[in-house]
Short mmCIF file of C-alpha atoms and ligand atoms in Angstrom, two decimals:
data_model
loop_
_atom_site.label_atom_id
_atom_site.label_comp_id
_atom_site.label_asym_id
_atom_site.label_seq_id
_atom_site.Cartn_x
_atom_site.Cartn_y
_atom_site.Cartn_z
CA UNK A 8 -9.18 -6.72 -27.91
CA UNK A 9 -8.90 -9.29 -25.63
CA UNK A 10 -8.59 -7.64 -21.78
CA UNK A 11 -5.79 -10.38 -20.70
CA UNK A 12 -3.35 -8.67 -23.76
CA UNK A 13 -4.31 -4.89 -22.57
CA UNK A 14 -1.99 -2.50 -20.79
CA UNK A 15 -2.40 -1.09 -17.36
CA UNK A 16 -3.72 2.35 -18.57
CA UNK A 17 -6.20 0.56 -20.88
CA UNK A 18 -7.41 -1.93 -18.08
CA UNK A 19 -7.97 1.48 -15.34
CA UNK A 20 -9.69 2.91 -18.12
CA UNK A 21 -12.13 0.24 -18.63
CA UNK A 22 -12.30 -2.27 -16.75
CA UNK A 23 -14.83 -3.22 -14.56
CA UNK A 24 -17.09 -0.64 -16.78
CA UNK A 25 -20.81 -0.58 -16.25
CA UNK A 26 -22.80 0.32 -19.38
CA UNK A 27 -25.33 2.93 -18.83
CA UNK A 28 -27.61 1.33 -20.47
CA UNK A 29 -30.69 3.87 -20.32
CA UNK A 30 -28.65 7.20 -21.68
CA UNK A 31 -25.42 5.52 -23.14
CA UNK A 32 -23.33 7.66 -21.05
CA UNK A 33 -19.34 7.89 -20.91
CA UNK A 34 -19.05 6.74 -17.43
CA UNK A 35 -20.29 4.18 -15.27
CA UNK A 36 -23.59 4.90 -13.59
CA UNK A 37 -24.24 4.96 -9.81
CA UNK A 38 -26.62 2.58 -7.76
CA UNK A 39 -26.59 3.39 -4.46
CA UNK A 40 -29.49 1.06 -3.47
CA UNK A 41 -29.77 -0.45 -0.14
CA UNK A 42 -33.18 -2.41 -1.08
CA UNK A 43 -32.71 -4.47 -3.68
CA UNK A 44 -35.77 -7.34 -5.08
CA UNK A 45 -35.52 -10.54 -3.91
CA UNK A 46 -38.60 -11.62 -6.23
CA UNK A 47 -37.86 -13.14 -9.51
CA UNK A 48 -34.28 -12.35 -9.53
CA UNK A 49 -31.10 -14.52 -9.72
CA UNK A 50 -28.95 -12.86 -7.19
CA UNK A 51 -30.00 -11.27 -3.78
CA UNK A 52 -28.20 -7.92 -4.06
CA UNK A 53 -26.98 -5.77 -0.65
CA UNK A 54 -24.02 -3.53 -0.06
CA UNK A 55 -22.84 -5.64 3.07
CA UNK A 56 -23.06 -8.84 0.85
CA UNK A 57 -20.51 -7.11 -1.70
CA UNK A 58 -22.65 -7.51 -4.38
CA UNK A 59 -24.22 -4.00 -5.53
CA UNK A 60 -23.66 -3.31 -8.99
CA UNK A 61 -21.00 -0.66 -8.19
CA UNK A 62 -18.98 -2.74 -5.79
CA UNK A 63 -18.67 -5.72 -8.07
CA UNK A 64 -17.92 -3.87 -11.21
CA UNK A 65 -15.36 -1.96 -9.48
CA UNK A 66 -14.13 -5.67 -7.84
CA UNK A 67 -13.64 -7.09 -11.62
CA UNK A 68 -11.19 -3.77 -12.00
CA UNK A 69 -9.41 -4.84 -9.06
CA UNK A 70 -8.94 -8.54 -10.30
CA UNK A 71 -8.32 -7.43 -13.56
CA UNK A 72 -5.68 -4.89 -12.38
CA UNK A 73 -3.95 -7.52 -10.38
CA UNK A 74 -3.70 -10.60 -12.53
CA UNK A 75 -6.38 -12.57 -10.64
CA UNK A 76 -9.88 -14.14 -10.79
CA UNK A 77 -11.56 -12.37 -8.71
CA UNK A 78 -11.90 -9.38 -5.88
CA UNK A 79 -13.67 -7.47 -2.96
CA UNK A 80 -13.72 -4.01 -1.66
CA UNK A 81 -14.21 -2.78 1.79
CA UNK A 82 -14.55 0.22 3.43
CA UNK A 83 -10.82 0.26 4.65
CA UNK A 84 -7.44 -0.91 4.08
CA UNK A 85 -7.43 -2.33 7.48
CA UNK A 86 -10.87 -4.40 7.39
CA UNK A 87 -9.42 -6.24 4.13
CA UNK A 88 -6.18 -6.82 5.88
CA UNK A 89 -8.18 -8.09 9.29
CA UNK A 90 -11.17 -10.12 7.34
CA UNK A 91 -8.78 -11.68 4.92
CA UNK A 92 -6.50 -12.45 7.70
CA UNK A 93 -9.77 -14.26 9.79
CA UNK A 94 -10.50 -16.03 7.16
CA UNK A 95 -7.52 -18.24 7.12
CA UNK A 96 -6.79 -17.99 10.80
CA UNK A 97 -8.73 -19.32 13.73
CA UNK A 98 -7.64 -20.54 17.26
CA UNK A 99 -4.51 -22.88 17.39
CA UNK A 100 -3.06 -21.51 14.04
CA UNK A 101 0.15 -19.44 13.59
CA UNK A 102 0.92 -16.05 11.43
CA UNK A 103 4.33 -15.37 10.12
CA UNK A 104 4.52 -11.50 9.45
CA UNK A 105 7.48 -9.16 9.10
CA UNK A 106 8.62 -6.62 12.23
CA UNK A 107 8.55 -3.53 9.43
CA UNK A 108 4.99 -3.97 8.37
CA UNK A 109 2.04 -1.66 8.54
CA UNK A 110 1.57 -0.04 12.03
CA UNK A 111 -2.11 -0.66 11.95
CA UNK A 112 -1.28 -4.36 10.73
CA UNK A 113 0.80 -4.84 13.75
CA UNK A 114 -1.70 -3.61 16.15
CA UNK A 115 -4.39 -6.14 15.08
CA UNK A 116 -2.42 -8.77 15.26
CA UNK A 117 -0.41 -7.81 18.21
CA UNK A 118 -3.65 -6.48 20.47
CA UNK A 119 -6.22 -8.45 19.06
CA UNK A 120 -4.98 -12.01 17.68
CA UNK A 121 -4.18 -13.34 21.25
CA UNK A 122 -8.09 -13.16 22.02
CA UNK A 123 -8.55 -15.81 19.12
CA UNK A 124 -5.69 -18.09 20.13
CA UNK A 125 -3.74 -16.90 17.52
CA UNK A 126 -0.22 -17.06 17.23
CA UNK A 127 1.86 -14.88 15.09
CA UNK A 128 5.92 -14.23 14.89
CA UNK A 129 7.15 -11.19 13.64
CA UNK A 130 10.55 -12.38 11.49
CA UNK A 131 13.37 -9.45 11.77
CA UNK A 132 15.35 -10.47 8.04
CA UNK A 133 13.69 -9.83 4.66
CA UNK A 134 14.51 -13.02 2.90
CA UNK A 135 12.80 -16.38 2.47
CA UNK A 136 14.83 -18.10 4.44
CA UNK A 137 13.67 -15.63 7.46
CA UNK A 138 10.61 -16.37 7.21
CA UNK A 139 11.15 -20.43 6.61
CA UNK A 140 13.11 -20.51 9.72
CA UNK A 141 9.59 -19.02 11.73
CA UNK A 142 7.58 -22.00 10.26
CA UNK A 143 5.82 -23.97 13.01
CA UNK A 144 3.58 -27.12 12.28
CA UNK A 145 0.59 -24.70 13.22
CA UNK A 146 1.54 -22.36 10.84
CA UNK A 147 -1.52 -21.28 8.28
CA UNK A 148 -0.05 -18.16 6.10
CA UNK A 149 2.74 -16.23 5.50
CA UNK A 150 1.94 -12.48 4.93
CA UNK A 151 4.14 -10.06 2.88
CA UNK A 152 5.18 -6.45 2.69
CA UNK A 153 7.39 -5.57 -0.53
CA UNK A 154 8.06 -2.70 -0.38
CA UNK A 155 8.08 -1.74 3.52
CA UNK A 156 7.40 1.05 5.33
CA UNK A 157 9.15 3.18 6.19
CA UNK A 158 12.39 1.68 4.65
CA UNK A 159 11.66 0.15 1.55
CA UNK A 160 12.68 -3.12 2.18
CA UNK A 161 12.08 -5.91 -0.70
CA UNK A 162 11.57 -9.17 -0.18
CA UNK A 163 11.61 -11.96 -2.95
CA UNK A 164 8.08 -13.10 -4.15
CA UNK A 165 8.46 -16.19 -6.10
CA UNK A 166 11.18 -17.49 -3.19
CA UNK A 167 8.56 -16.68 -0.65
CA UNK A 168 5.28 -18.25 -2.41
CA UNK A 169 7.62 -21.13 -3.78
CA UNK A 170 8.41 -22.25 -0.09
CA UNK A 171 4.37 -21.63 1.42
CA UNK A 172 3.73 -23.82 -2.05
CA UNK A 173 6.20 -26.74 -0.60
CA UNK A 174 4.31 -26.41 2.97
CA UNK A 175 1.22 -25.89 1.55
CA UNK A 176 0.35 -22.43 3.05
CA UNK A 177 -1.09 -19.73 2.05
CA UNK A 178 0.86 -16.72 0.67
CA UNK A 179 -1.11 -12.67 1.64
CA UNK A 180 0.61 -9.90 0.60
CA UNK A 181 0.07 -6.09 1.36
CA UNK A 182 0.94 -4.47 -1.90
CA UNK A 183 -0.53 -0.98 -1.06
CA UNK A 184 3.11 0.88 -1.56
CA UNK A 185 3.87 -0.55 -5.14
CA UNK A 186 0.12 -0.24 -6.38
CA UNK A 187 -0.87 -2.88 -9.08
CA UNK A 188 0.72 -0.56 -11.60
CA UNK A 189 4.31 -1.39 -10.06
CA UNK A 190 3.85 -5.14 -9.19
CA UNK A 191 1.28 -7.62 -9.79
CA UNK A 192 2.25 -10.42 -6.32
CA UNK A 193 -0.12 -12.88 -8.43
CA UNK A 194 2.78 -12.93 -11.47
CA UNK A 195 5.12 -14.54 -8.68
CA UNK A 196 2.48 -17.29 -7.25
CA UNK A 197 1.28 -14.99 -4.07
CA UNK A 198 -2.11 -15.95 -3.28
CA UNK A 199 -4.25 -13.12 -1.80
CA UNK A 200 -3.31 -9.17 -2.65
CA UNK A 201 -4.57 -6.96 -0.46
CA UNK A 202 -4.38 -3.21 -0.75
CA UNK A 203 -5.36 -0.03 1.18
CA UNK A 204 -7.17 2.07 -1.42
CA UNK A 205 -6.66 4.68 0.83
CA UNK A 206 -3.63 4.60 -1.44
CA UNK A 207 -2.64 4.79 -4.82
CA UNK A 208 -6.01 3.49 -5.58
CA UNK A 209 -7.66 6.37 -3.96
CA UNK A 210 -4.69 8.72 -5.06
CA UNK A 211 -6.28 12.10 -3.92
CA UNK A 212 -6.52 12.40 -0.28
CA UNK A 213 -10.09 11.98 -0.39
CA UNK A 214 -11.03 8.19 0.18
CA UNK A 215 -11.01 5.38 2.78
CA UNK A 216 -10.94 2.36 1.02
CA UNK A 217 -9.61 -1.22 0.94
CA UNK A 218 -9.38 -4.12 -1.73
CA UNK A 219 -8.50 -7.47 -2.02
CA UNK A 220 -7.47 -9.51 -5.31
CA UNK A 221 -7.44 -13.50 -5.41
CA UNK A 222 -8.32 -16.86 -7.25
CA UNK A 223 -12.15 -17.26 -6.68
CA UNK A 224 -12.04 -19.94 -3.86
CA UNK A 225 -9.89 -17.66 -2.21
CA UNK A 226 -12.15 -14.81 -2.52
CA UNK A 227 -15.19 -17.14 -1.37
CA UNK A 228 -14.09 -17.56 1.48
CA UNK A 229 -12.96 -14.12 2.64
CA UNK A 230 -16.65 -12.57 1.18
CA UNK A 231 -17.85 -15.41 3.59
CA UNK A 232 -16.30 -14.14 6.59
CA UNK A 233 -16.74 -10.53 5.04
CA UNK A 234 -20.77 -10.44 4.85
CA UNK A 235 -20.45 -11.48 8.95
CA UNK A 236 -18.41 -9.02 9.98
CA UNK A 237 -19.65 -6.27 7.62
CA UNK A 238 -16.57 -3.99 6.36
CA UNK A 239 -18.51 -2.99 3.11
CA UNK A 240 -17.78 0.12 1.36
CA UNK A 241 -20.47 2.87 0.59
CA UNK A 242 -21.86 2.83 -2.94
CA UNK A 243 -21.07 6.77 -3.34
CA UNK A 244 -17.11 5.79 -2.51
CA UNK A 245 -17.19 3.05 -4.48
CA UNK A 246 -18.26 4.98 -7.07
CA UNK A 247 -16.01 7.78 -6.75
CA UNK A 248 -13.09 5.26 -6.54
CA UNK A 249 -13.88 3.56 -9.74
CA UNK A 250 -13.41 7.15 -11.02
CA UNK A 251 -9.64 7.97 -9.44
CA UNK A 252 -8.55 4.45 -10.70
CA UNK A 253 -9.04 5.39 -14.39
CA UNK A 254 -6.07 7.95 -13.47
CA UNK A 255 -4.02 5.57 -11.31
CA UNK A 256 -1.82 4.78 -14.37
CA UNK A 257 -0.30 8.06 -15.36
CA UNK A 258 -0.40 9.11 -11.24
CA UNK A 259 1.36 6.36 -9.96
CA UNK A 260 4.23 6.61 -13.01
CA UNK A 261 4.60 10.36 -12.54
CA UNK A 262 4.93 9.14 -9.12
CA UNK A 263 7.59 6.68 -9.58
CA UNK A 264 9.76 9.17 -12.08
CA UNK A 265 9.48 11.49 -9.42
CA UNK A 266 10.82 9.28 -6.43
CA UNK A 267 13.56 7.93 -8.67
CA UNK A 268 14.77 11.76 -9.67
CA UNK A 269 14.28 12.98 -6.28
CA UNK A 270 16.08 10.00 -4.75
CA UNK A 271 19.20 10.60 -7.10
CA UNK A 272 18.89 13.83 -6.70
CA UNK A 273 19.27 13.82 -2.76
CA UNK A 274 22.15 11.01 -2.61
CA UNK A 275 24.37 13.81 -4.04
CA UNK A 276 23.26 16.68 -1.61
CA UNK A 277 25.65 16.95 1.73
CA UNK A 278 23.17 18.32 3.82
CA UNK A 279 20.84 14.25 3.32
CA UNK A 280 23.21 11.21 5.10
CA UNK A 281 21.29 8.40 3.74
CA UNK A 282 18.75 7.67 0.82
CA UNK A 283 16.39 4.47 0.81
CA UNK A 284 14.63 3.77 -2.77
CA UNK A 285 14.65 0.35 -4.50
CA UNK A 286 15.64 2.31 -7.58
CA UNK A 287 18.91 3.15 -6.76
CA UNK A 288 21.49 0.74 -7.38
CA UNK A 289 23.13 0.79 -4.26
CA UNK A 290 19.91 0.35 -2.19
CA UNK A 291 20.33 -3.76 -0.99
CA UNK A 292 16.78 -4.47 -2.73
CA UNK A 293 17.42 -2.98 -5.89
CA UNK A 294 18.06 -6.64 -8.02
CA UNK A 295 14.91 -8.02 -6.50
CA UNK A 296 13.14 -5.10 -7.44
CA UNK A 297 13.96 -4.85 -10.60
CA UNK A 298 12.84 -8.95 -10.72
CA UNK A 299 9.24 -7.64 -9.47
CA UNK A 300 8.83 -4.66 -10.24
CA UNK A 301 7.80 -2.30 -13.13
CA UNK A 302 8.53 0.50 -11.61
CA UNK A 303 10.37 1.50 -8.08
CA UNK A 304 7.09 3.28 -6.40
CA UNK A 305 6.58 7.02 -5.55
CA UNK A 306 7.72 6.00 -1.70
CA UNK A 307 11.09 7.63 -0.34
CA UNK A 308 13.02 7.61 2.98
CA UNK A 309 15.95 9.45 3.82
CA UNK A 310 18.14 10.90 6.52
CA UNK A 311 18.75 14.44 7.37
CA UNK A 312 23.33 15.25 7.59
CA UNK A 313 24.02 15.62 11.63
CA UNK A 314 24.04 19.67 10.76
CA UNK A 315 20.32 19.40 9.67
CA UNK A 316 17.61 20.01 12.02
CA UNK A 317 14.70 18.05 11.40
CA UNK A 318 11.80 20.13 12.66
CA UNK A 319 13.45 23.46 10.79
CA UNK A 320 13.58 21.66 7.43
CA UNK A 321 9.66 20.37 7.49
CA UNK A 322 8.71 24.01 8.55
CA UNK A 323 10.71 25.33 5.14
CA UNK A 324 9.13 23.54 2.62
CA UNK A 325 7.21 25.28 0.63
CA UNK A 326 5.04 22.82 -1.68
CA UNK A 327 5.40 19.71 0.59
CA UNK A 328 3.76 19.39 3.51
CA UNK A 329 3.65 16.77 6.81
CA UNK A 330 1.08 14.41 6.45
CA UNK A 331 0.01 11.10 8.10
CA UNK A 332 -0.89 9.38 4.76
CA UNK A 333 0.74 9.37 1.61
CA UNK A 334 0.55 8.81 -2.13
CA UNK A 335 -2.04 11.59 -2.95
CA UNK A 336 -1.17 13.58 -5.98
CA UNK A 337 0.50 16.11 -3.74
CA UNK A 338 3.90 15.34 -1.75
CA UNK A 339 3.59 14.92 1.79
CA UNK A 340 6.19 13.50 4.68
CA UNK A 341 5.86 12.34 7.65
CA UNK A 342 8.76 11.77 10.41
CA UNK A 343 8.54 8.29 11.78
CA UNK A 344 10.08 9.03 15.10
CA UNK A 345 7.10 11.39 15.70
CA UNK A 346 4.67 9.16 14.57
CA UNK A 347 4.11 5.56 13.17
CA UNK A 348 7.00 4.45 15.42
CA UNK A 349 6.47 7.55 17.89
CA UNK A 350 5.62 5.31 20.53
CA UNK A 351 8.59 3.18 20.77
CA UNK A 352 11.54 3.76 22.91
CA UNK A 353 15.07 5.32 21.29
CA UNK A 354 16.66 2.03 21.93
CA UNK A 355 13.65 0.29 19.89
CA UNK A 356 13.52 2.39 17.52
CA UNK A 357 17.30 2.53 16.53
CA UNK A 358 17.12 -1.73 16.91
CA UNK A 359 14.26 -1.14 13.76
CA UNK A 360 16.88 1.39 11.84
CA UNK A 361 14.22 4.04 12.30
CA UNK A 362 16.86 7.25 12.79
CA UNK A 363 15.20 10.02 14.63
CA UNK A 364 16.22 12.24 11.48
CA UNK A 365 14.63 9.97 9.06
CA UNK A 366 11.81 11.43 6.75
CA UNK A 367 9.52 9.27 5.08
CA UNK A 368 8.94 10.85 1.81
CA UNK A 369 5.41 10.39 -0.48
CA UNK A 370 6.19 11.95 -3.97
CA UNK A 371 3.59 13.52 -5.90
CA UNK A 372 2.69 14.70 -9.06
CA UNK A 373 4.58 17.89 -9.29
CA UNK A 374 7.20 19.04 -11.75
CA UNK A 375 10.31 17.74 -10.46
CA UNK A 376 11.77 20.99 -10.90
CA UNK A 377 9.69 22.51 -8.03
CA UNK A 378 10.03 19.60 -5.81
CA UNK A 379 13.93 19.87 -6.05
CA UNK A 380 13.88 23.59 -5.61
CA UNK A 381 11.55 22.77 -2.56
CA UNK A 382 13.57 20.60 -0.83
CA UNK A 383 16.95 22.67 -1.49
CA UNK A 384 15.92 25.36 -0.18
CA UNK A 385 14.52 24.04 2.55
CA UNK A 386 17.57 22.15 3.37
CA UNK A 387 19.30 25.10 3.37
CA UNK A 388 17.12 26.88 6.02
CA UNK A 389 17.90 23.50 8.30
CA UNK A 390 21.55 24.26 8.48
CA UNK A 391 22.46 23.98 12.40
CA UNK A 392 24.51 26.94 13.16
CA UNK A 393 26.87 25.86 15.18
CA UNK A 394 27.80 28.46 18.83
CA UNK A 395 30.62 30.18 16.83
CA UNK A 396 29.51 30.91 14.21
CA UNK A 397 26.26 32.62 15.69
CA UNK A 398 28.75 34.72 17.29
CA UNK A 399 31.36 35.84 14.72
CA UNK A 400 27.49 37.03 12.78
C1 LIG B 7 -2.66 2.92 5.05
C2 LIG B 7 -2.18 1.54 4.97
C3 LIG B 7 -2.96 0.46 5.44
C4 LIG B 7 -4.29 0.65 6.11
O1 LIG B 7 -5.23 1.20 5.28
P1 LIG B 7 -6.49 2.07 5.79
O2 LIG B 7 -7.19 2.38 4.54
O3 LIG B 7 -5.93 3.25 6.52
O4 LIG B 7 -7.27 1.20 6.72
C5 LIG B 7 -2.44 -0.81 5.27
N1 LIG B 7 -1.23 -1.03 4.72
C6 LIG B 7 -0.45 -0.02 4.29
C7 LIG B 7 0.88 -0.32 3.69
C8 LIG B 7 -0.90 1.29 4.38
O5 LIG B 7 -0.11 2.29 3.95
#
């Protein structure tokens, strides 16, 4: 069958498969070569080139998963997010990024940029329209995060890579949070895709990884920056990450199913004030999402009721357990207060809607059943008793 027609579990099955060619085994055999011939061959193979047999089969995956021509992968989220920023940036050009985008994102571009002479402006608002209005004639590329961390914010694709199209710009997007199972940015005309692996990708806690997906002029030019600043990824990882993507299918929809049950599930309970998730209909993203989107992603936010106490509930649950990362197969949350945005004042922090109650909430794989139970009873145990009634116990 033609691969363009298959489905998304078909395409993490096989795409991007090497043949073992020797044994005519199942799975895709491992190369780890540093030294490769240079004598009589067609293509001068080394890992910090990106172009071991490993690293460019599992590249074609990446392409293939996200609708484009072509891909890289580095050994972090981060280095694809910095090289394919370089690659379009140098000294006199101008960034538009959003205020609620990746914490590590924000410190590149905030502590390092200004060494370059590079400008950047970090629009507040979610909608084209924000980001037209921080156009300047210097302006080079508008970078995306849809969903946003921590809460979930959309922002509309096609409106965003129509306008870069009218100013001829170029459109990145960080599409880590929905994975290429939820949302393919290439559908809606974004140019470069870039994900942390770490991620869905990755999926079990166990690999530091980035990727990037693009047309193959695109992709020239960040490999050519790439090779120069040399943020290849191991053979062994890249291997073992071919091997969690063939899973990423069925992980990141049990995922999904599980953040849209929980979500529902908590809007109803009085001791939760607030519940972020594009897949609720009330949530302001939800009709853009559902434009974009397959699915609504296994990421969650929500506030603790005034009469919960924050550090009591994490301590409670039983399955789920605080976590600086997220979507591994088993749930994990993090407070934002206490750490991506831990370093900001209360004033800033408020101004960024980041409540010091708010939990930032990585579903897993779990029966639903147990994660409910989990986080019931745990929300139980939170219950601020208040002075009198300590006393009339
Ligand atoms: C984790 C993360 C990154 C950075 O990835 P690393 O693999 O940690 O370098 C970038 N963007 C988002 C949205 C992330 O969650």
């Amino acid at each position: 069958m033609e691969q363009s027609k298959a489905g998304m579990n078909t395409r993490c099955t096989h795409s991007g498969h090497l043949e073992d060619l020797q044994f005519k085994g199942a799975v895709s055999p491992l190369f780890p070569s540093t030294s490769y011939a240079y004598d009589g061959v067609d293509t001068k193979r080394y890992p910090r080139y990106f172009n071991t047999p490993n690293q460019e089969a599992l590249a074609r995956k990446v392409a293939d998963l996200e609708h484009s021509e072509a891909g890289l992968i580095f050994g972090s989220g981060m280095a694809a997010v910095s090289t394919s920023l370089l690659a379009f940036l140098g000294s006199g050009d101008h960034l538009v990024l959003p205020e609620q985008s990746y914490g590590g994102t924000q410190n590149l571009v905030r502590e390092e940029f200004g060494k370059y002479g590079i400008e950047a402006t970090f629009v507040t608002g979610t909608e084209a329209s924000d980001f037209e209005a921080a156009i300047r004639p210097n302006t080079k590329v508008l970078y995306l995060e849809t969903p946003s961390n921590p809460l979930l914010y959309l922002t509309d694709l096609e409106a965003v890579s129509g306008l870069a199209r009218s100013r001829g710009l170029v459109t990145m997007i960080d599409n880590t949070f929905a994975s290429p199972i939820n949302q393919n940015p290439a559908d809606f005309g974004i140019d470069i895709i870039i994900h942390s692996a770490t991620k869905y990708m990755g999926g079990h806690s166990d690999i530091c990884a980035g990727a990037v997906a693009a047309s193959a002029a695109h992709i020239d030019r960040i490999f050519q920056l790439a090779k120069n600043l040399g943020g290849s990824l191991s053979d062994y990882t890249v291997w073992l990450l071919e091997r969690s993507m063939k899973t990423m299918g069925l992980r990141v929809k049990a995922q999904s199913q599980n953040a849209l049950e929980l979500s529902r599930h908590l809007r109803t309970h009085t001791g939760i004030s607030r519940v972020y998730y594009p897949g609720l209909e009330d949530h302001p993203g939800h009709a853009i999402a559902k434009a974009q989107m397959r699915g609504f992603g296994g990421m969650l936010s929500f506030e603790l009721a005034p009469d919960r106490d924050a550090d009591r509930f994490v301590k409670a649950l039983k399955w789920v357990k605080p976590s600086m990362s997220l979507a591994g197969v088993e749930s994990t949350l993090t407070l934002p207060s206490q750490t991506s945005h831990g370093l900001l004042s209360p004033e800033e922090r408020e101004k960024a809607g980041i409540a010091d109650e708010l939990i930032r909430f990585s579903c897993g794989i779990e029966d639903i059943q147990d994660l409910i139970a989990d986080l019931d009873q745990a929300l139980a145990a939170a219950a601020k008793v208040s002075a009198g009634a300590a006393l009339i116990k």
